[in-house]
Amino acid sequence: MADVIIYHNSDCGTSRNTLAMIRNAGIEPHVVEYLKTPPSRVMLLQLIERAGISPRQLLREKGTPYDTLGLGDESLTDAALVDAMMTHPILINRPLVVSPLGVRLCRPSEVVLNILPEPQRGAFAKEDGEQVVDAAGNCILPA
């Protein structure tokens, strides 16, 4: 069985949908509730690098102190943005998924289908009813 890790926030619908798609592939991932146990700075930097994104691309604005901290200032360095995420883990966008096929920020949630080592085992619809995978396990939406 492949080792898959999801940096998860159970209050986030996108994160819940992503976790459900991982499980729909027959994989029980390691679930890291990153607000309770945030990644170390080294791990966060590794995740960012492996996902092929910048710290700014990982920043979450909605429901966070993003505006209060002035994080929209384009002159802030990557190090400053990572410092903010370390101090306020809610600023780390979610869900981040690690699999043998790569690391992705799974927004939208169906992005996870690109890195799962196992196919979907059947139909899947998001919490809002949007069909993502058909009964044969084929992705309906572009992932």
Steps between C-alpha positions, in 0.01 A plus 500: 500500500632841404589749769290815464495796739238775506548826686135537593255741657170327573320837495588542130268347239780479241715313750214262591429431130869432434522260793188320376650460149817352649287251691291433185824368349525248785780692671490584870733799522693637792286798599694792646273757659749775429327761719562272802841371387647740243791388286846613604656783302727252320204276413291796380783615275539146363127475430501835319800397290364154418161648404677737261333807644616814678426584863262771372306237303455300820367796699133490591321834515138415589432460873858582600700798633635554143375860473575589862860386453537689171592183312372642173814715488683365195834619639490241781761229458423129482667466840262759648199316357623169641559671837135613495381146419709360782353751746144465365451151348150601385685691226613169345256420223356152496490222425857409417533137395823301485509176302762289322398691184562848640376779723207723409291774649164343415291800411269403342476168678503290181867597450571213740402253225822592314722370780313200639685174435172306492193558278162604634292198598165642400289811463579807707312825548616797702306609807311750283384218270738578212591170335880460469541128424260271314394149605793348306749712698573744216551868573217710354648841582841609375739431787 
